[in-house]
Coordinates of C-alpha atoms in Angstrom, one line a residue:
Chain O
M198 CA -22.0 1.1 -10.3
G199 CA -18.4 0.1 -11.1
T200 CA -19.8 -3.2 -12.3
T201 CA -17.1 -3.7 -14.9
I202 CA -14.3 -3.6 -12.4
Q203 CA -13.7 -7.3 -11.7
T204 CA -12.5 -8.8 -8.5
L205 CA -9.5 -10.7 -9.8
E206 CA -7.3 -13.3 -8.2
H207 CA -4.2 -12.2 -6.3
N208 CA -1.6 -14.1 -4.5
L209 CA -0.2 -11.6 -2.1
D210 CA 0.4 -12.1 1.6
I211 CA -1.0 -8.9 2.9
A212 CA 0.0 -9.6 6.5
E213 CA 3.6 -10.0 5.4
I214 CA 3.4 -6.9 3.3
R215 CA 2.1 -4.9 6.3
R216 CA 5.1 -6.0 8.4
Q217 CA 7.3 -4.2 5.9
F218 CA 5.6 -0.9 6.8
P219 CA 6.5 0.0 10.4
V220 CA 4.4 3.2 10.3
L221 CA 1.2 1.2 10.0
N222 CA 1.7 -0.4 13.3
Q223 CA 0.6 2.4 15.6
Q224 CA -2.3 3.8 17.6
V225 CA -3.9 7.1 16.6
N226 CA -6.2 8.5 19.2
D227 CA -6.0 5.2 21.0
K228 CA -7.2 3.2 18.0
P229 CA -5.1 1.2 15.5
L230 CA -4.2 3.5 12.6
V231 CA -6.2 3.0 9.4
Y232 CA -4.3 4.8 6.7
L233 CA -6.6 5.5 3.7
D234 CA -4.9 8.6 2.3
N235 CA -2.6 6.8 -0.1
A236 CA -3.4 9.1 -3.0
A237 CA -1.8 11.9 -1.1
T238 CA 1.3 9.9 -0.2
T239 CA 2.0 6.2 0.3
Q240 CA 3.8 4.8 3.3
K241 CA 7.4 3.6 2.9
P242 CA 8.5 0.0 3.2
L243 CA 11.6 -1.0 5.2
A244 CA 13.6 -1.5 2.1
V245 CA 13.2 2.2 1.2
I246 CA 14.0 3.4 4.8
D247 CA 17.0 1.1 4.9
A248 CA 18.3 2.3 1.5
L249 CA 18.2 5.9 2.9
K250 CA 19.9 4.9 6.1
N251 CA 22.5 2.8 4.3
Y252 CA 23.4 5.6 1.9
Y253 CA 24.0 8.1 4.7
Q254 CA 25.8 5.6 6.9
K255 CA 28.1 4.1 4.2
D256 CA 28.1 5.8 0.9
N257 CA 27.4 9.5 1.2
A258 CA 29.5 11.4 -1.4
N259 CA 28.7 13.9 -4.1
I260 CA 28.2 12.2 -7.4
H261 CA 29.6 12.3 -11.0
R262 CA 32.6 14.4 -10.2
G263 CA 34.5 12.7 -7.4
I264 CA 37.3 10.3 -8.2
H265 CA 37.3 8.6 -4.8
T266 CA 35.6 5.3 -3.9
L267 CA 32.6 6.7 -2.0
A268 CA 31.8 9.1 -4.9
E269 CA 32.0 6.2 -7.3
R270 CA 29.7 4.0 -5.2
A271 CA 27.2 6.8 -4.8
T272 CA 27.3 7.6 -8.5
A273 CA 26.8 4.0 -9.5
D274 CA 23.8 3.6 -7.2
F275 CA 22.3 6.9 -8.4
E276 CA 22.6 5.8 -12.0
K277 CA 21.2 2.4 -11.2
T278 CA 17.9 4.1 -10.3
R279 CA 17.9 5.8 -13.7
D280 CA 18.1 2.3 -15.3
A281 CA 15.4 0.9 -13.0
V282 CA 13.1 3.8 -13.8
K283 CA 13.7 3.3 -17.6
T284 CA 12.6 -0.3 -17.3
F285 CA 9.7 0.5 -14.9
I286 CA 8.0 3.0 -17.2
G287 CA 9.0 1.3 -20.5
A288 CA 11.3 4.0 -21.8
E289 CA 13.7 3.4 -24.7
Y290 CA 16.8 5.2 -23.4
R291 CA 18.2 6.0 -20.0
E292 CA 18.9 9.5 -21.3
E293 CA 15.2 10.1 -21.4
I294 CA 14.9 9.8 -17.6
I295 CA 15.3 13.1 -15.8
F296 CA 15.3 13.3 -12.0
T297 CA 13.1 16.1 -10.5
K298 CA 11.7 17.0 -7.1
G299 CA 8.4 15.5 -8.1
T300 CA 5.5 15.6 -10.6
T301 CA 4.9 19.3 -10.2
E302 CA 8.5 20.2 -11.0
G303 CA 8.5 17.9 -14.0
I304 CA 5.4 19.7 -15.4
N305 CA 7.0 23.1 -14.7
L306 CA 10.2 22.1 -16.4
V307 CA 8.3 21.1 -19.6
A308 CA 6.2 24.3 -19.5
Q309 CA 9.2 26.6 -18.9
T310 CA 11.5 24.9 -21.5
W311 CA 9.5 23.2 -24.2
G312 CA 6.7 25.6 -23.7
R313 CA 8.8 28.7 -23.8
A314 CA 10.6 27.5 -26.9
N315 CA 7.6 26.2 -28.8
L316 CA 4.4 28.1 -27.9
K317 CA 3.4 31.3 -29.6
E318 CA 0.4 33.6 -29.8
G319 CA -2.8 31.8 -30.8
D320 CA -1.5 28.3 -30.1
E321 CA -3.8 26.0 -28.1
I322 CA -3.1 23.8 -25.1
L323 CA -5.7 21.1 -24.2
L324 CA -6.2 20.1 -20.6
S325 CA -8.8 17.9 -19.2
A326 CA -11.5 19.0 -16.8
M327 CA -10.1 16.7 -14.1
E328 CA -6.5 18.1 -13.9
H329 CA -4.8 18.7 -10.6
H330 CA -3.8 22.3 -10.1
S331 CA -0.2 21.2 -10.8
N332 CA -1.1 20.2 -14.4
M333 CA -3.1 23.4 -14.9
V334 CA -1.3 26.4 -13.3
P335 CA 2.1 25.9 -15.0
W336 CA 0.3 25.9 -18.4
Q337 CA -1.8 29.0 -17.4
M338 CA 1.5 30.7 -16.5
I339 CA 3.2 30.0 -19.9
A340 CA 0.0 30.5 -21.8
H341 CA -0.4 33.9 -20.3
E342 CA 3.2 34.8 -21.2
K343 CA 2.9 33.5 -24.8
K344 CA -0.7 34.6 -25.4
A345 CA -1.6 31.0 -26.0
L346 CA -5.1 29.6 -25.4
I347 CA -6.1 26.9 -22.9
K348 CA -9.1 24.7 -23.8
I349 CA -10.7 22.1 -21.6
I350 CA -11.7 18.6 -22.6
P351 CA -15.0 18.1 -20.8
I352 CA -16.2 15.1 -18.8
N353 CA -19.5 13.3 -18.1
D354 CA -21.1 13.1 -14.7
A355 CA -19.4 9.8 -14.0
G356 CA -16.0 11.6 -14.4
E357 CA -15.0 10.2 -17.8
L358 CA -13.5 12.2 -20.6
L359 CA -15.8 12.9 -23.5
M360 CA -13.5 11.5 -26.2
D361 CA -15.7 12.8 -29.1
E362 CA -15.4 16.3 -27.7
Y363 CA -11.7 15.8 -27.3
E364 CA -11.4 14.9 -31.0
Q365 CA -13.5 18.0 -31.9
L366 CA -11.1 20.3 -29.9
L367 CA -8.0 19.0 -31.7
N368 CA -6.9 21.1 -34.6
S369 CA -3.7 22.5 -36.3
R370 CA -3.3 25.1 -33.6
T371 CA -3.2 22.5 -30.8
K372 CA 0.4 22.3 -29.7
L373 CA 0.1 20.4 -26.5
V374 CA -2.3 18.0 -24.7
A375 CA -1.6 17.6 -21.0
V376 CA -3.8 15.0 -19.4
V377 CA -3.8 13.0 -16.1
H378 CA -3.5 9.2 -16.4
A379 CA -5.5 8.6 -13.3
S380 CA -7.5 11.3 -11.6
N381 CA -6.5 12.0 -8.0
A382 CA -10.0 13.2 -7.0
L383 CA -12.1 10.7 -9.0
G384 CA -9.9 7.7 -9.6
T385 CA -10.8 7.7 -13.4
I386 CA -8.3 6.0 -15.6
N387 CA -8.0 7.9 -18.9
P388 CA -7.4 6.1 -22.2
I389 CA -3.8 7.3 -22.7
K390 CA -2.9 5.4 -25.8
Q391 CA -6.0 6.8 -27.7
I392 CA -5.4 10.3 -26.3
V393 CA -1.8 10.2 -27.7
Q394 CA -2.8 8.8 -31.0
L395 CA -5.4 11.4 -31.7
A396 CA -3.1 14.3 -30.6
H397 CA -0.3 13.0 -32.8
R398 CA -2.6 13.1 -35.8
H399 CA -2.7 16.8 -35.3
G400 CA 1.0 17.2 -34.6
A401 CA 0.4 18.0 -30.9
V402 CA 2.8 16.9 -28.2
V403 CA 1.3 15.0 -25.2
L404 CA 2.3 15.2 -21.5
I405 CA 0.9 12.5 -19.2
D406 CA 0.6 13.2 -15.5
G407 CA 1.3 9.8 -13.9
A408 CA 1.3 10.9 -10.3
Q409 CA -1.7 8.7 -9.4
S410 CA -1.2 5.8 -11.9
T411 CA 2.4 4.8 -11.5
S412 CA 1.9 2.7 -8.3
H413 CA -1.2 1.0 -9.7
L414 CA -1.0 0.5 -13.4
D415 CA 1.4 -0.7 -16.0
I416 CA 3.3 2.2 -17.5
A417 CA 4.6 1.9 -21.1
V418 CA 5.6 5.4 -22.3
S419 CA 7.3 4.1 -25.4
D420 CA 4.5 1.8 -26.4
W421 CA 2.0 4.7 -25.9
S422 CA 4.3 7.0 -27.8
A423 CA 3.8 9.6 -25.0
D424 CA 6.1 12.6 -25.4
F425 CA 6.3 13.5 -21.7
F426 CA 5.4 11.5 -18.6
V427 CA 5.8 12.6 -15.0
F428 CA 5.5 11.0 -11.6
S429 CA 6.5 11.4 -8.0
G430 CA 8.5 9.0 -5.9
H431 CA 6.5 9.5 -2.7
K432 CA 3.3 8.2 -4.3
V433 CA 5.0 4.9 -5.4
Y434 CA 6.2 3.9 -1.9
G435 CA 9.4 5.9 -2.3
P436 CA 10.8 9.0 -0.6
T437 CA 9.4 12.6 -0.9
G438 CA 11.4 15.1 -2.8
V439 CA 12.2 12.9 -5.8
G440 CA 10.3 12.5 -9.0
V441 CA 10.8 11.7 -12.7
L442 CA 10.3 13.4 -15.9
Y443 CA 10.4 11.2 -19.0
G444 CA 10.7 12.9 -22.3
K445 CA 11.3 11.5 -25.8
R446 CA 14.9 11.8 -26.5
A447 CA 14.5 14.0 -29.6
L448 CA 12.3 16.5 -27.7
L449 CA 14.6 16.7 -24.7
E450 CA 17.6 17.2 -27.1
A451 CA 15.9 20.1 -28.7
M452 CA 14.8 21.8 -25.5
P453 CA 16.8 24.5 -23.8
P454 CA 18.0 23.7 -20.2
Y455 CA 15.7 24.5 -17.2
Q456 CA 18.0 25.8 -14.5
G457 CA 21.6 26.8 -14.7
G458 CA 24.4 25.7 -12.4
G459 CA 26.8 22.9 -11.9
E460 CA 26.4 19.5 -13.5
M461 CA 24.2 20.8 -16.4
I462 CA 27.2 22.5 -18.2
G463 CA 29.6 21.3 -20.8
E464 CA 32.1 24.2 -20.6
V465 CA 31.9 27.5 -18.9
R466 CA 33.8 30.7 -20.0
Y467 CA 33.5 34.2 -18.6
D468 CA 31.4 35.1 -21.6
G469 CA 29.1 32.0 -21.8
F470 CA 28.6 28.3 -21.5
T471 CA 27.8 25.2 -23.4
W472 CA 25.4 22.7 -21.9
N473 CA 25.9 19.1 -20.9
E474 CA 24.4 16.1 -22.7
L475 CA 21.2 14.4 -21.7
P476 CA 20.1 13.7 -19.0
Y477 CA 22.5 15.9 -17.1
K478 CA 21.5 19.0 -19.1
F479 CA 18.3 19.1 -17.0
E480 CA 19.8 18.2 -13.6
A481 CA 21.6 21.4 -12.4
G482 CA 23.2 21.3 -9.0
T483 CA 23.8 18.4 -6.6
P484 CA 20.8 16.2 -7.0
N485 CA 18.7 14.5 -4.3
I486 CA 21.1 11.6 -4.2
A487 CA 19.8 9.7 -1.2
D488 CA 16.2 9.8 -2.3
V489 CA 17.0 8.9 -5.9
I490 CA 18.9 5.8 -4.7
A491 CA 16.0 4.9 -2.3
L492 CA 13.5 5.3 -5.1
K493 CA 15.0 2.1 -6.7
A494 CA 14.1 0.2 -3.6
A495 CA 10.5 1.4 -3.9
L496 CA 10.3 0.3 -7.6
D497 CA 11.8 -3.0 -6.7
F498 CA 9.2 -3.4 -3.9
I499 CA 6.4 -3.0 -6.5
D500 CA 8.2 -5.3 -9.0
V501 CA 8.5 -8.1 -6.5
L502 CA 4.8 -8.0 -5.7
G503 CA 3.9 -7.5 -9.4
K504 CA 1.7 -4.8 -10.8
Q505 CA -1.0 -7.3 -11.8
N506 CA -1.3 -8.7 -8.3
I507 CA -1.4 -5.2 -6.8
R508 CA -4.0 -4.1 -9.3
S509 CA -6.2 -7.1 -8.7
Y510 CA -6.0 -6.8 -4.9
E511 CA -6.6 -3.0 -4.9
N512 CA -9.6 -3.6 -7.2
S513 CA -11.1 -6.0 -4.8
L514 CA -10.6 -3.5 -2.0
L515 CA -12.4 -0.8 -4.1
Q516 CA -15.3 -3.2 -4.8
Y517 CA -15.6 -4.1 -1.2
A518 CA -15.6 -0.4 -0.3
Y519 CA -18.4 0.2 -2.8
S520 CA -20.5 -2.6 -1.3
K521 CA -20.0 -1.3 2.2
L522 CA -20.5 2.4 1.7
E523 CA -23.3 2.4 -0.8
H524 CA -25.8 1.5 1.9
L525 CA -25.0 4.5 4.0
E526 CA -28.0 6.9 4.0
G527 CA -27.3 10.1 2.1
L528 CA -24.0 9.1 0.7
R529 CA -23.3 9.8 -2.9
F530 CA -20.2 8.5 -4.7
I531 CA -18.2 11.1 -6.7
G532 CA -16.3 9.5 -9.6
T533 CA -18.0 6.4 -11.0
A534 CA -16.1 5.8 -14.1
K535 CA -15.9 2.3 -15.5
E536 CA -12.1 2.2 -15.3
K537 CA -10.7 3.3 -12.0
V538 CA -7.7 3.1 -9.7
S539 CA -8.4 2.4 -6.0
I540 CA -9.6 5.9 -5.1
Q541 CA -13.2 6.6 -4.0
S542 CA -14.6 10.0 -3.3
F543 CA -18.0 10.6 -1.7
V544 CA -20.2 13.3 -0.3
F545 CA -23.1 13.5 2.1
N546 CA -25.7 16.1 1.3
D547 CA -26.0 17.1 5.0
I548 CA -22.5 16.5 6.4
H549 CA -19.5 18.7 5.6
H550 CA -16.4 16.8 4.5
Q551 CA -14.3 18.6 7.0
D552 CA -16.6 17.5 9.9
L553 CA -16.4 13.9 8.6
G554 CA -12.6 14.1 8.4
I555 CA -12.3 15.3 12.0
I556 CA -14.5 12.6 13.4
L557 CA -12.8 9.8 11.4
D558 CA -9.4 11.0 12.7
K559 CA -10.7 10.7 16.2
E560 CA -11.4 7.0 15.2
G561 CA -7.9 6.6 14.0
I562 CA -8.9 6.7 10.3
A563 CA -6.9 8.9 7.9
I564 CA -8.8 10.0 4.8
R565 CA -8.5 13.1 2.7
T566 CA -11.2 15.8 2.7
G567 CA -11.4 19.0 0.6
H568 CA -11.1 20.0 -3.0
H569 CA -8.0 17.8 -3.6
C570 CA -6.3 20.6 -5.5
T571 CA -8.9 20.3 -8.3
Q572 CA -11.0 23.4 -7.7
P573 CA -12.2 23.7 -11.3
L574 CA -13.3 20.0 -11.2
M575 CA -15.2 20.6 -8.0
G576 CA -16.9 23.5 -9.7
R577 CA -17.8 21.3 -12.7
L578 CA -19.4 18.7 -10.3
A579 CA -21.2 21.5 -8.4
I580 CA -19.6 20.5 -5.0
T581 CA -17.2 22.3 -2.7
G582 CA -15.1 19.2 -1.9
T583 CA -15.3 15.5 -1.2
S584 CA -14.2 12.9 1.3
R585 CA -11.7 10.6 -0.3
A586 CA -10.6 7.1 0.7
S587 CA -7.7 5.8 -1.4
F588 CA -6.3 2.3 -1.0
A589 CA -2.8 0.9 -1.3
V590 CA -1.6 -2.7 -1.4
Y591 CA -1.2 -2.9 2.4
N592 CA -4.8 -1.9 3.1
T593 CA -7.3 -4.6 4.2
I594 CA -11.0 -5.5 4.2
E595 CA -11.0 -5.0 8.0
E596 CA -9.8 -1.4 7.5
I597 CA -12.7 -0.8 5.2
D598 CA -15.0 -2.2 7.8
R599 CA -13.5 0.3 10.2
L600 CA -14.1 3.1 7.7
E601 CA -17.8 2.1 7.5
A602 CA -18.1 1.9 11.2
G603 CA -16.4 5.4 11.6
L604 CA -18.8 6.9 9.0
K605 CA -21.8 5.4 10.8
K606 CA -20.6 6.9 14.0
A607 CA -20.1 10.3 12.3
I608 CA -23.6 10.1 10.8
K609 CA -25.1 9.5 14.2
L610 CA -23.2 12.4 15.7
F611 CA -24.2 14.9 13.0
R612 CA -27.8 14.0 12.4
Chain P
M589 CA -21.9 43.3 30.4
N590 CA -19.9 42.8 33.6
I591 CA -18.6 39.3 33.2
S592 CA -15.0 39.4 32.1
I593 CA -13.3 37.5 29.2
D594 CA -11.5 35.5 31.9
D595 CA -14.7 34.5 33.7
I596 CA -16.3 33.3 30.4
Q597 CA -13.3 31.2 29.7
K598 CA -13.6 29.6 33.2
E599 CA -17.3 28.9 32.5
I600 CA -16.4 27.1 29.3
I601 CA -13.7 25.1 31.0
E602 CA -16.2 24.1 33.7
D603 CA -18.8 23.2 31.0
F604 CA -16.3 20.9 29.3
S605 CA -15.0 19.3 32.6
I606 CA -18.0 17.0 32.7
F607 CA -17.0 15.2 29.5
D608 CA -14.8 12.2 29.9
N609 CA -14.7 11.1 26.3
W610 CA -14.3 12.8 23.0
D611 CA -17.7 11.7 21.6
D612 CA -19.5 13.7 24.2
K613 CA -17.2 16.7 23.8
Y614 CA -17.7 16.8 20.0
A615 CA -21.4 16.2 20.4
Y616 CA -21.5 19.3 22.6
I617 CA -19.4 21.4 20.1
I618 CA -21.7 20.2 17.3
E619 CA -24.7 21.3 19.5
C620 CA -23.0 24.7 20.0
G621 CA -22.6 25.0 16.2
K622 CA -26.2 24.2 15.6
K623 CA -27.3 26.7 18.2
L624 CA -25.2 29.6 16.8
K625 CA -27.6 32.0 15.1
P626 CA -27.1 31.9 11.4
L627 CA -25.3 35.0 10.0
A628 CA -27.7 37.3 8.1
P629 CA -27.0 36.9 4.3
E630 CA -26.0 40.6 4.0
Y631 CA -23.0 39.8 6.2
K632 CA -21.8 36.8 4.2
T633 CA -19.6 39.1 2.2
E634 CA -16.2 38.6 0.6
T635 CA -14.6 40.9 3.2
N636 CA -16.1 38.8 6.1
L637 CA -15.0 35.5 4.5
V638 CA -12.1 33.6 6.1
R639 CA -11.4 31.2 3.2
G640 CA -9.9 27.9 4.0
C641 CA -8.7 24.8 2.2
Q642 CA -11.5 22.8 3.8
S643 CA -14.5 25.0 4.8
Q644 CA -15.6 28.6 4.7
V645 CA -16.0 30.8 7.7
W646 CA -17.7 34.2 7.8
L647 CA -16.9 36.6 10.6
H648 CA -18.7 39.9 11.1
A649 CA -17.9 42.4 13.9
E650 CA -19.8 45.4 15.1
H651 CA -18.7 48.2 17.4
K652 CA -21.5 49.8 19.4
D653 CA -21.8 51.6 22.7
G654 CA -18.1 51.0 23.4
V655 CA -18.2 47.2 23.0
V656 CA -17.5 44.8 20.1
N657 CA -19.9 42.1 19.1
F658 CA -19.0 39.2 16.9
Y659 CA -21.3 37.2 14.6
A660 CA -20.0 34.1 12.7
D661 CA -21.0 31.3 10.5
S662 CA -19.5 28.3 8.7
D663 CA -20.5 25.6 6.3
A664 CA -18.9 23.0 8.5
I665 CA -20.5 22.3 11.8
I666 CA -17.5 21.5 14.1
V667 CA -15.8 24.7 13.0
K668 CA -19.0 26.6 13.6
G669 CA -19.2 25.1 17.1
L670 CA -15.6 26.1 17.8
I671 CA -16.2 29.7 16.6
S672 CA -19.3 29.9 18.6
L673 CA -17.1 29.5 21.7
L674 CA -14.8 32.3 20.5
V675 CA -17.8 34.5 19.9
R676 CA -19.1 33.7 23.4
V677 CA -15.8 34.6 25.0
L678 CA -15.0 37.7 23.0
S679 CA -18.4 39.4 22.3
G680 CA -19.6 42.2 24.5
H681 CA -16.1 43.4 25.6
T682 CA -14.2 46.6 24.8
A683 CA -11.9 46.5 21.8
E684 CA -9.0 47.0 24.2
H685 CA -9.9 44.0 26.3
I686 CA -10.3 41.9 23.2
V687 CA -6.9 42.9 21.8
K688 CA -5.2 42.3 25.1
S689 CA -7.0 39.0 25.9
D690 CA -5.1 35.8 26.4
L691 CA -7.3 32.8 25.4
Y692 CA -6.2 29.8 27.3
F693 CA -9.5 27.9 27.3
I694 CA -8.8 26.2 24.0
D695 CA -5.9 24.3 25.5
K696 CA -7.8 23.6 28.7
I697 CA -10.8 22.0 26.9
G698 CA -8.5 19.8 24.8
M699 CA -9.1 21.5 21.5
Q700 CA -5.5 22.7 20.9
S701 CA -5.2 20.4 17.8
H702 CA -7.7 22.7 16.2
L703 CA -5.5 25.7 16.7
S704 CA -3.2 24.6 13.9
M705 CA -5.9 23.0 11.7
T706 CA -5.4 23.0 8.0
R707 CA -4.3 26.3 6.5
S708 CA -6.2 29.5 7.3
N709 CA -9.1 27.6 8.8
G710 CA -7.6 27.0 12.1
L711 CA -8.9 28.5 15.3
A712 CA -5.7 30.4 15.6
S713 CA -6.3 32.4 12.4
M714 CA -10.0 33.0 13.4
L715 CA -8.8 34.3 16.7
K716 CA -6.3 36.5 14.9
T717 CA -9.0 37.8 12.6
M718 CA -11.2 38.7 15.6
K719 CA -8.3 40.5 17.3
V720 CA -7.4 42.4 14.1
K721 CA -11.0 43.6 13.8
A722 CA -11.0 44.7 17.4
L723 CA -7.7 46.5 16.9
L724 CA -9.2 48.4 13.9
F725 CA -12.0 49.5 16.2
L726 CA -9.5 50.5 18.8
E727 CA -7.6 52.7 16.3
Q728 CA -10.9 54.3 15.2
E729 CA -11.7 55.1 18.9
K730 CA -8.3 56.7 19.4
A731 CA -8.7 58.7 16.1
N732 CA -12.1 60.1 17.2

C-alpha cells in the first residue's frame, strides 16, 4: 500500500524547526506531548506569535480609513498579506484575494452570492463523496432554496475519485463543481487540474477546498484555472479566525456583495448604496487585522522551508507510519490512495476510536477520532469513524514510534 | 434497596482508592464496561439514544414499585464503563432521591475530565439525561 509515495530527500533541520514551536515543548499527562492532530489545526511558529504581539503592541489601528501614522502602518501590513497570499497560491491579481474567517466562510460566501445569483431550478451541483460538511451543507442550503440538484462523484474503496463517473455526471445542467483538493479524513489528493478542465468543457464553475492541501502542496490557482479556491490560516501554521477566498476577477466582479456594512460601500444615501471595488466589496466591517497580518508570517515560514522540502519530509513520515502501524493486529488503514498528503486514518475491528483516543491522550499523544465532519463519507465506507494521525513538518520519526507504542498499550488494555 | 446514593458513591471512591496509576484505573473501568449487561435490542431505540460526536450511548429507564432502574449501553467501552458507574449509583432509588442527588464521586475518582468530554457524550450530559428521566417519573407520580 502507498507504494508510489516516494521517500524523497529533504534538507530540513527538524530540531531547529521544533524550537520555533514553543507549544510542542510540554508534558501532557506527565509525558512529552506528541501532537499528531495537524489536520485539525497546526501549531504556530514564534514568527506568527510575534507578529500578533507586535501588531497589538506597536501598530494597532483601524485600517483603510485612518489618516494617522498607525493606521497607515496597519493598512500597509494588512495589504502586504494580500500580496503574499496572491503569490503563495499563484493568483493573477491582488483583487482576487478576499479575506474571510476561514474555509467555511469562503464557501458560504460563494454559495450565498454566486450561488444565489446564478443557480436556478433544475441546475446541478457536483460534489465529491469525500467532502467535509463545510463543502456540502452550504450547497445543500442554496440548492434547497433554488430547487437545484446535488449529485455526488463516487469514490473507490481506496478513497480515490472515480474520474470516469465524474465525466459521466457532467452535462449542460452542471453549474458548479465543488471538490476538496486533499481529503481531511483520507488524505487523498484529487487531480485538480483535470477536474477543472473537464468541468470547464461543460461550462461549469469549479470551487476547490484547499483547507488540507495549502500547507502541504504547491497551489497554482491560475495555472489550474480554478474559479474559486478557499483555505484557512490556522491549518497553514497561521492564526485561527482568518482565511482566504480566491475568485477569478471576472467572477468576483459580477457577484453581488455578501454582507453589508462599512468598507464594502462606495457611496451610501438614505435610499440606497453603491458598492466598493474589489476586493473590499466582500470585506464588510473592520476585518481581522492582527490575524491577517500574522498570516503573512505563517506563509513566510512555509516559503523559507520550501514546499518541496516539506512535502518530501512529510511523505517520509507517512511512509514510516505505514511501516510501523501495518503490523498491528486488527488494524485496517482507511484511505489508501496513491497520491496522499500526510494524513492516515485507521480503524480496529474490535476497538472503538473514542476508546483509542482516550488512552493515547493518557500517553500524551494527540490524534483525532470520530467522523471528521464527513458523515456521508463514513457511511460510504461503512464505518462510524476513524482514528486519524496527521503529520506536520515538525513531527518526527520518534513521535511515530510513540504512537505505535501507545497503540500497542491500548490494544493490550482493550483485548 | 436500603443503601443510599451517598453510600454507593463512597463504595466506588473506596474501590478506586487502591489504584495508584491511570492504567489500572482505566483497566478497571474497561472491566466495568465489559460487565455491564448489554441492553436488550428493543430498548436501543431512537428515543433512548444519546447521540454524540464520537460514540453512541443508549439509556433506558424504568419506574417500578416506587424506584427507578437504569439500563445503558454504548459502542465505546470506556464510556460504557463510566455509565455503568452512574447506573450503579442511581439505580434502585426513588425518582425524588435521584433528582436531588449530588454526584461527587466522579471528581473523587479522578474522572472529572470525562464530565466535559466532547459534545453531548460527556458524563455530564448522561447524568443530566438520567435526572431528566427521573424528573419525568416524579411528575407522573405527582399527577397520579
